[in-house]
Amino acid sequence: MKRALTYLAFAILGVGIGAYTALAMSGLLPGDRRTQGPVAIGNWYGDLAMGSEDASPYFRARIARHGLLALANTEAIYFTRITDDSGRPLTEACDYRLSGGAMPARWWSVTLYNSDNFLPDNRDGALSFDASRAAQQGGDGSWSAVISPRRPAGDAGETGWLSSKAGGDFDLTFRLYVPDDDVLGDPVSMIDAPSVTRIGCDGEAL
């Protein structure tokens, strides 16, 4: 009897561990919002298998959970982040500086999503910043944008803006469309991913 109970206990433990692992890998645990991935560039995380036949069943489940329609990696690669450069969660209560330079791709964009993986419900028309808007800033190819629930004071188009209004605890998705040939082989060396620096919270002036 004692041996049978021991076997039963181990069986229950095994099932529990297996279920937890499957849910974690599939992104089904409460509060799990990041698509994750083995490629880490700063605080951006991605998986070059997204949208390809090489993606594991668990990773495909995670992508489906997050509502992404992934293209093949020769057409687009994706990175997400939920923290600023200091590792603090991104939140509507704070303002941030998003900045970067030229990207090894035909086109790129950074888009803001709320904690439910949808676009925030606001009418600001400023939920994404992309290569065309960066090009308008001219100069040496560097660019910047403010992430804030309100338009930056005095903004006349020189500074980009992503509206975090109604975003709550939001995340950012960075997409590289038609990446250069060498990117897939060595993404960490090839991609200088955008930085996200917190510049103020709770209505502090930018």
PDB file of C-alpha atoms in Angstrom:
ATOM      1  CA  MET A   1       0.000   0.000   0.000  1.00  0.00           C
ATOM      2  CA  LYS A   2       2.780   2.417   0.912  1.00  0.00           C
ATOM      3  CA  ARG A   3       4.585   1.666  -2.345  1.00  0.00           C
ATOM      4  CA  ALA A   4       1.396   2.257  -4.327  1.00  0.00           C
ATOM      5  CA  LEU A   5       0.878   5.626  -2.674  1.00  0.00           C
ATOM      6  CA  THR A   6       4.484   6.549  -3.452  1.00  0.00           C
ATOM      7  CA  TYR A   7       3.990   5.672  -7.118  1.00  0.00           C
ATOM      8  CA  LEU A   8       0.762   7.653  -7.176  1.00  0.00           C
ATOM      9  CA  ALA A   9       2.449  10.675  -5.606  1.00  0.00           C
ATOM     10  CA  PHE A  10       5.262  10.600  -8.172  1.00  0.00           C
ATOM     11  CA  ALA A  11       2.736  10.167 -10.988  1.00  0.00           C
ATOM     12  CA  ILE A  12       0.775  13.206  -9.810  1.00  0.00           C
ATOM     13  CA  LEU A  13       3.996  15.193  -9.451  1.00  0.00           C
ATOM     14  CA  GLY A  14       5.098  14.204 -12.942  1.00  0.00           C
ATOM     15  CA  VAL A  15       1.791  15.190 -14.471  1.00  0.00           C
ATOM     16  CA  GLY A  16       1.882  18.508 -12.615  1.00  0.00           C
ATOM     17  CA  ILE A  17       5.414  19.329 -13.746  1.00  0.00           C
ATOM     18  CA  GLY A  18       4.600  18.304 -17.305  1.00  0.00           C
ATOM     19  CA  ALA A  19       1.464  20.402 -17.405  1.00  0.00           C
ATOM     20  CA  TYR A  20       3.247  23.441 -15.945  1.00  0.00           C
ATOM     21  CA  THR A  21       6.089  23.102 -18.448  1.00  0.00           C
ATOM     22  CA  ALA A  22       3.714  22.770 -21.383  1.00  0.00           C
ATOM     23  CA  LEU A  23       1.701  25.803 -20.300  1.00  0.00           C
ATOM     24  CA  ALA A  24       4.856  27.857 -19.736  1.00  0.00           C
ATOM     25  CA  MET A  25       6.371  26.970 -23.105  1.00  0.00           C
ATOM     26  CA  SER A  26       3.060  27.689 -24.824  1.00  0.00           C
ATOM     27  CA  GLY A  27       2.643  31.076 -23.123  1.00  0.00           C
ATOM     28  CA  LEU A  28      -0.570  30.080 -21.369  1.00  0.00           C
ATOM     29  CA  LEU A  29       0.397  30.975 -17.806  1.00  0.00           C
ATOM     30  CA  PRO A  30      -1.382  34.011 -16.308  1.00  0.00           C
ATOM     31  CA  GLY A  31       0.567  37.208 -16.869  1.00  0.00           C
ATOM     32  CA  ASP A  32       2.909  35.683 -19.471  1.00  0.00           C
ATOM     33  CA  ARG A  33       2.960  38.285 -22.244  1.00  0.00           C
ATOM     34  CA  ARG A  34       6.362  37.939 -23.898  1.00  0.00           C
ATOM     35  CA  THR A  35       6.832  35.721 -26.942  1.00  0.00           C
ATOM     36  CA  GLN A  36      10.378  35.080 -25.686  1.00  0.00           C
ATOM     37  CA  GLY A  37      12.955  33.375 -27.889  1.00  0.00           C
ATOM     38  CA  PRO A  38      16.627  32.404 -27.824  1.00  0.00           C
ATOM     39  CA  VAL A  39      17.860  35.604 -29.514  1.00  0.00           C
ATOM     40  CA  ALA A  40      18.392  38.413 -27.005  1.00  0.00           C
ATOM     41  CA  ILE A  41      19.552  41.865 -28.116  1.00  0.00           C
ATOM     42  CA  GLY A  42      19.517  44.204 -25.159  1.00  0.00           C
ATOM     43  CA  ASN A  43      16.077  43.730 -23.642  1.00  0.00           C
ATOM     44  CA  TRP A  44      14.544  42.648 -26.959  1.00  0.00           C
ATOM     45  CA  TYR A  45      13.765  38.950 -27.387  1.00  0.00           C
ATOM     46  CA  GLY A  46      13.069  37.098 -30.619  1.00  0.00           C
ATOM     47  CA  ASP A  47      13.036  33.734 -32.296  1.00  0.00           C
ATOM     48  CA  LEU A  48      14.094  33.484 -35.935  1.00  0.00           C
ATOM     49  CA  ALA A  49      11.998  30.320 -36.282  1.00  0.00           C
ATOM     50  CA  MET A  50       8.837  32.408 -36.039  1.00  0.00           C
ATOM     51  CA  GLY A  51       6.732  31.862 -39.147  1.00  0.00           C
ATOM     52  CA  SER A  52       8.874  28.965 -40.380  1.00  0.00           C
ATOM     53  CA  GLU A  53       8.482  25.187 -40.498  1.00  0.00           C
ATOM     54  CA  ASP A  54      11.309  24.926 -37.944  1.00  0.00           C
ATOM     55  CA  ALA A  55       9.120  26.368 -35.179  1.00  0.00           C
ATOM     56  CA  SER A  56       8.339  23.851 -32.435  1.00  0.00           C
ATOM     57  CA  PRO A  57       4.720  23.014 -31.543  1.00  0.00           C
ATOM     58  CA  TYR A  58       5.142  24.841 -28.224  1.00  0.00           C
ATOM     59  CA  PHE A  59       6.453  27.970 -29.941  1.00  0.00           C
ATOM     60  CA  ARG A  60       3.621  27.872 -32.477  1.00  0.00           C
ATOM     61  CA  ALA A  61       1.154  27.681 -29.597  1.00  0.00           C
ATOM     62  CA  ARG A  62       2.837  30.677 -27.946  1.00  0.00           C
ATOM     63  CA  ILE A  63       2.604  32.712 -31.149  1.00  0.00           C
ATOM     64  CA  ALA A  64      -1.057  31.781 -31.577  1.00  0.00           C
ATOM     65  CA  ARG A  65      -1.661  32.753 -27.936  1.00  0.00           C
ATOM     66  CA  HIS A  66      -0.205  36.208 -28.578  1.00  0.00           C
ATOM     67  CA  GLY A  67      -2.273  36.705 -31.720  1.00  0.00           C
ATOM     68  CA  LEU A  68       0.656  37.210 -34.090  1.00  0.00           C
ATOM     69  CA  LEU A  69       0.449  36.565 -37.815  1.00  0.00           C
ATOM     70  CA  ALA A  70       4.087  35.721 -38.446  1.00  0.00           C
ATOM     71  CA  LEU A  71       5.732  35.938 -41.861  1.00  0.00           C
ATOM     72  CA  ALA A  72       8.649  33.737 -42.910  1.00  0.00           C
ATOM     73  CA  ASN A  73      11.944  34.972 -41.474  1.00  0.00           C
ATOM     74  CA  THR A  74      13.197  35.968 -44.927  1.00  0.00           C
ATOM     75  CA  GLU A  75      10.302  38.437 -45.053  1.00  0.00           C
ATOM     76  CA  ALA A  76      10.235  39.641 -41.438  1.00  0.00           C
ATOM     77  CA  ILE A  77      11.828  38.971 -38.062  1.00  0.00           C
ATOM     78  CA  TYR A  78      10.267  40.014 -34.775  1.00  0.00           C
ATOM     79  CA  PHE A  79      11.530  41.094 -31.364  1.00  0.00           C
ATOM     80  CA  THR A  80       9.522  42.113 -28.301  1.00  0.00           C
ATOM     81  CA  ARG A  81      10.324  43.787 -25.003  1.00  0.00           C
ATOM     82  CA  ILE A  82       8.370  44.570 -21.831  1.00  0.00           C
ATOM     83  CA  THR A  83      11.081  46.519 -19.962  1.00  0.00           C
ATOM     84  CA  ASP A  84      13.169  49.641 -20.436  1.00  0.00           C
ATOM     85  CA  ASP A  85      16.975  49.616 -20.644  1.00  0.00           C
ATOM     86  CA  SER A  86      17.184  49.411 -16.841  1.00  0.00           C
ATOM     87  CA  GLY A  87      14.943  46.348 -16.701  1.00  0.00           C
ATOM     88  CA  ARG A  88      11.891  48.157 -15.306  1.00  0.00           C
ATOM     89  CA  PRO A  89       8.463  47.225 -16.751  1.00  0.00           C
ATOM     90  CA  LEU A  90       7.112  49.543 -19.439  1.00  0.00           C
ATOM     91  CA  THR A  91       4.077  51.413 -18.153  1.00  0.00           C
ATOM     92  CA  GLU A  92       1.703  54.132 -19.281  1.00  0.00           C
ATOM     93  CA  ALA A  93       2.553  56.063 -16.106  1.00  0.00           C
ATOM     94  CA  CYS A  94       6.058  56.834 -17.410  1.00  0.00           C
ATOM     95  CA  ASP A  95       7.584  58.553 -20.453  1.00  0.00           C
ATOM     96  CA  TYR A  96      10.419  57.005 -22.462  1.00  0.00           C
ATOM     97  CA  ARG A  97      12.918  57.876 -25.158  1.00  0.00           C
ATOM     98  CA  LEU A  98      13.035  55.326 -27.993  1.00  0.00           C
ATOM     99  CA  SER A  99      16.151  55.816 -30.099  1.00  0.00           C
ATOM    100  CA  GLY A 100      18.223  54.038 -32.704  1.00  0.00           C
ATOM    101  CA  GLY A 101      19.922  54.263 -36.076  1.00  0.00           C
ATOM    102  CA  ALA A 102      20.022  52.575 -39.456  1.00  0.00           C
ATOM    103  CA  MET A 103      18.689  49.011 -39.565  1.00  0.00           C
ATOM    104  CA  PRO A 104      19.923  46.080 -41.704  1.00  0.00           C
ATOM    105  CA  ALA A 105      16.618  45.617 -43.495  1.00  0.00           C
ATOM    106  CA  ARG A 106      14.553  47.040 -46.309  1.00  0.00           C
ATOM    107  CA  TRP A 107      12.085  48.507 -43.806  1.00  0.00           C
ATOM    108  CA  TRP A 108      11.406  48.380 -40.059  1.00  0.00           C
ATOM    109  CA  SER A 109       8.880  49.454 -37.446  1.00  0.00           C
ATOM    110  CA  VAL A 110       8.328  49.612 -33.688  1.00  0.00           C
ATOM    111  CA  THR A 111       4.717  49.174 -32.515  1.00  0.00           C
ATOM    112  CA  LEU A 112       3.181  49.551 -29.052  1.00  0.00           C
ATOM    113  CA  TYR A 113       0.698  46.964 -27.715  1.00  0.00           C
ATOM    114  CA  ASN A 114      -1.234  46.793 -24.457  1.00  0.00           C
ATOM    115  CA  SER A 115      -1.015  43.933 -21.952  1.00  0.00           C
ATOM    116  CA  ASP A 116      -3.692  42.012 -23.882  1.00  0.00           C
ATOM    117  CA  ASN A 117      -1.521  42.097 -27.018  1.00  0.00           C
ATOM    118  CA  PHE A 118      -3.848  44.500 -28.807  1.00  0.00           C
ATOM    119  CA  LEU A 119      -3.333  48.073 -29.935  1.00  0.00           C
ATOM    120  CA  PRO A 120      -4.322  50.489 -27.138  1.00  0.00           C
ATOM    121  CA  ASP A 121      -7.810  51.926 -27.494  1.00  0.00           C
ATOM    122  CA  ASN A 122      -6.967  55.537 -28.235  1.00  0.00           C
ATOM    123  CA  ARG A 123      -7.418  57.897 -31.180  1.00  0.00           C
ATOM    124  CA  ASP A 124      -3.979  59.520 -31.160  1.00  0.00           C
ATOM    125  CA  GLY A 125      -2.906  57.823 -34.400  1.00  0.00           C
ATOM    126  CA  ALA A 126       0.580  57.317 -32.996  1.00  0.00           C
ATOM    127  CA  LEU A 127       0.966  53.654 -32.118  1.00  0.00           C
ATOM    128  CA  SER A 128       3.897  52.890 -34.403  1.00  0.00           C
ATOM    129  CA  PHE A 129       7.175  54.466 -35.479  1.00  0.00           C
ATOM    130  CA  ASP A 130       8.877  53.271 -38.664  1.00  0.00           C
ATOM    131  CA  ALA A 131      11.652  53.793 -41.190  1.00  0.00           C
ATOM    132  CA  SER A 132       9.743  56.405 -43.173  1.00  0.00           C
ATOM    133  CA  ARG A 133       9.219  58.577 -40.088  1.00  0.00           C
ATOM    134  CA  ALA A 134      12.837  58.100 -39.019  1.00  0.00           C
ATOM    135  CA  ALA A 135      14.006  59.257 -42.459  1.00  0.00           C
ATOM    136  CA  GLN A 136      12.210  62.563 -41.944  1.00  0.00           C
ATOM    137  CA  GLN A 137      14.595  63.357 -39.095  1.00  0.00           C
ATOM    138  CA  GLY A 138      17.524  63.331 -41.545  1.00  0.00           C
ATOM    139  CA  GLY A 139      21.112  63.823 -40.428  1.00  0.00           C
ATOM    140  CA  ASP A 140      23.368  60.867 -39.741  1.00  0.00           C
ATOM    141  CA  GLY A 141      20.641  58.244 -39.754  1.00  0.00           C
ATOM    142  CA  SER A 142      20.014  58.358 -36.024  1.00  0.00           C
ATOM    143  CA  TRP A 143      16.441  58.890 -34.886  1.00  0.00           C
ATOM    144  CA  SER A 144      14.378  59.168 -31.724  1.00  0.00           C
ATOM    145  CA  ALA A 145      10.791  59.111 -30.558  1.00  0.00           C
ATOM    146  CA  VAL A 146       9.038  59.793 -27.277  1.00  0.00           C
ATOM    147  CA  ILE A 147       6.758  57.131 -25.795  1.00  0.00           C
ATOM    148  CA  SER A 148       4.160  58.938 -23.707  1.00  0.00           C
ATOM    149  CA  PRO A 149       0.383  59.025 -23.083  1.00  0.00           C
ATOM    150  CA  ARG A 150       0.385  62.633 -24.330  1.00  0.00           C
ATOM    151  CA  ARG A 151       1.988  64.410 -27.263  1.00  0.00           C
ATOM    152  CA  PRO A 152       5.387  65.911 -26.303  1.00  0.00           C
ATOM    153  CA  ALA A 153       5.179  69.644 -25.634  1.00  0.00           C
ATOM    154  CA  GLY A 154       6.370  71.762 -28.546  1.00  0.00           C
ATOM    155  CA  ASP A 155       6.543  68.774 -30.890  1.00  0.00           C
ATOM    156  CA  ALA A 156       6.546  70.081 -34.454  1.00  0.00           C
ATOM    157  CA  GLY A 157       7.435  66.860 -36.191  1.00  0.00           C
ATOM    158  CA  GLU A 158      11.138  66.859 -35.288  1.00  0.00           C
ATOM    159  CA  THR A 159      10.557  64.250 -32.588  1.00  0.00           C
ATOM    160  CA  GLY A 160       8.603  61.085 -33.193  1.00  0.00           C
ATOM    161  CA  TRP A 161       5.863  60.003 -30.814  1.00  0.00           C
ATOM    162  CA  LEU A 162       4.293  56.701 -29.793  1.00  0.00           C
ATOM    163  CA  SER A 163       1.160  57.129 -27.734  1.00  0.00           C
ATOM    164  CA  SER A 164       0.929  54.861 -24.684  1.00  0.00           C
ATOM    165  CA  LYS A 165      -2.464  56.281 -23.724  1.00  0.00           C
ATOM    166  CA  ALA A 166      -4.710  53.410 -22.513  1.00  0.00           C
ATOM    167  CA  GLY A 167      -1.706  51.110 -22.886  1.00  0.00           C
ATOM    168  CA  GLY A 168      -1.400  50.209 -19.209  1.00  0.00           C
ATOM    169  CA  ASP A 169       1.595  47.907 -18.773  1.00  0.00           C
ATOM    170  CA  PHE A 170       2.503  47.821 -22.445  1.00  0.00           C
ATOM    171  CA  ASP A 171       5.113  46.111 -24.588  1.00  0.00           C
ATOM    172  CA  LEU A 172       6.890  46.961 -27.820  1.00  0.00           C
ATOM    173  CA  THR A 173       7.322  44.878 -30.957  1.00  0.00           C
ATOM    174  CA  PHE A 174      10.288  45.612 -33.241  1.00  0.00           C
ATOM    175  CA  ARG A 175       9.992  44.272 -36.796  1.00  0.00           C
ATOM    176  CA  LEU A 176      12.652  44.056 -39.492  1.00  0.00           C
ATOM    177  CA  TYR A 177      11.123  43.524 -42.923  1.00  0.00           C
ATOM    178  CA  VAL A 178      13.212  41.745 -45.587  1.00  0.00           C
ATOM    179  CA  PRO A 179      16.354  41.675 -43.417  1.00  0.00           C
ATOM    180  CA  ASP A 180      19.795  41.783 -45.042  1.00  0.00           C
ATOM    181  CA  ASP A 181      21.272  38.414 -45.977  1.00  0.00           C
ATOM    182  CA  ASP A 182      23.708  38.165 -43.051  1.00  0.00           C
ATOM    183  CA  VAL A 183      21.151  39.059 -40.381  1.00  0.00           C
ATOM    184  CA  LEU A 184      19.682  35.591 -40.039  1.00  0.00           C
ATOM    185  CA  GLY A 185      23.140  34.098 -39.555  1.00  0.00           C
ATOM    186  CA  ASP A 186      24.337  36.555 -36.908  1.00  0.00           C
ATOM    187  CA  PRO A 187      21.474  38.749 -35.677  1.00  0.00           C
ATOM    188  CA  VAL A 188      23.194  39.841 -32.444  1.00  0.00           C
ATOM    189  CA  SER A 189      26.157  41.375 -34.300  1.00  0.00           C
ATOM    190  CA  MET A 190      24.150  42.728 -37.218  1.00  0.00           C
ATOM    191  CA  ILE A 191      21.240  44.401 -35.393  1.00  0.00           C
ATOM    192  CA  ASP A 192      21.740  47.508 -33.270  1.00  0.00           C
ATOM    193  CA  ALA A 193      18.299  47.297 -31.672  1.00  0.00           C
ATOM    194  CA  PRO A 194      16.594  50.481 -30.426  1.00  0.00           C
ATOM    195  CA  SER A 195      17.147  51.609 -26.849  1.00  0.00           C
ATOM    196  CA  VAL A 196      14.295  52.519 -24.494  1.00  0.00           C
ATOM    197  CA  THR A 197      15.263  54.952 -21.734  1.00  0.00           C
ATOM    198  CA  ARG A 198      12.860  56.115 -19.036  1.00  0.00           C
ATOM    199  CA  ILE A 199      12.828  59.915 -18.856  1.00  0.00           C
ATOM    200  CA  GLY A 200      10.026  60.667 -16.401  1.00  0.00           C
ATOM    201  CA  CYS A 201       6.954  59.348 -14.614  1.00  0.00           C
ATOM    202  CA  ASP A 202       3.610  60.567 -13.302  1.00  0.00           C
ATOM    203  CA  GLY A 203       3.314  63.644 -15.463  1.00  0.00           C
ATOM    204  CA  GLU A 204       6.864  64.918 -15.063  1.00  0.00           C
ATOM    205  CA  ALA A 205       7.925  67.297 -17.837  1.00  0.00           C
ATOM    206  CA  LEU A 206       9.789  65.774 -20.758  1.00  0.00           C
TER     207      LEU A 206
END
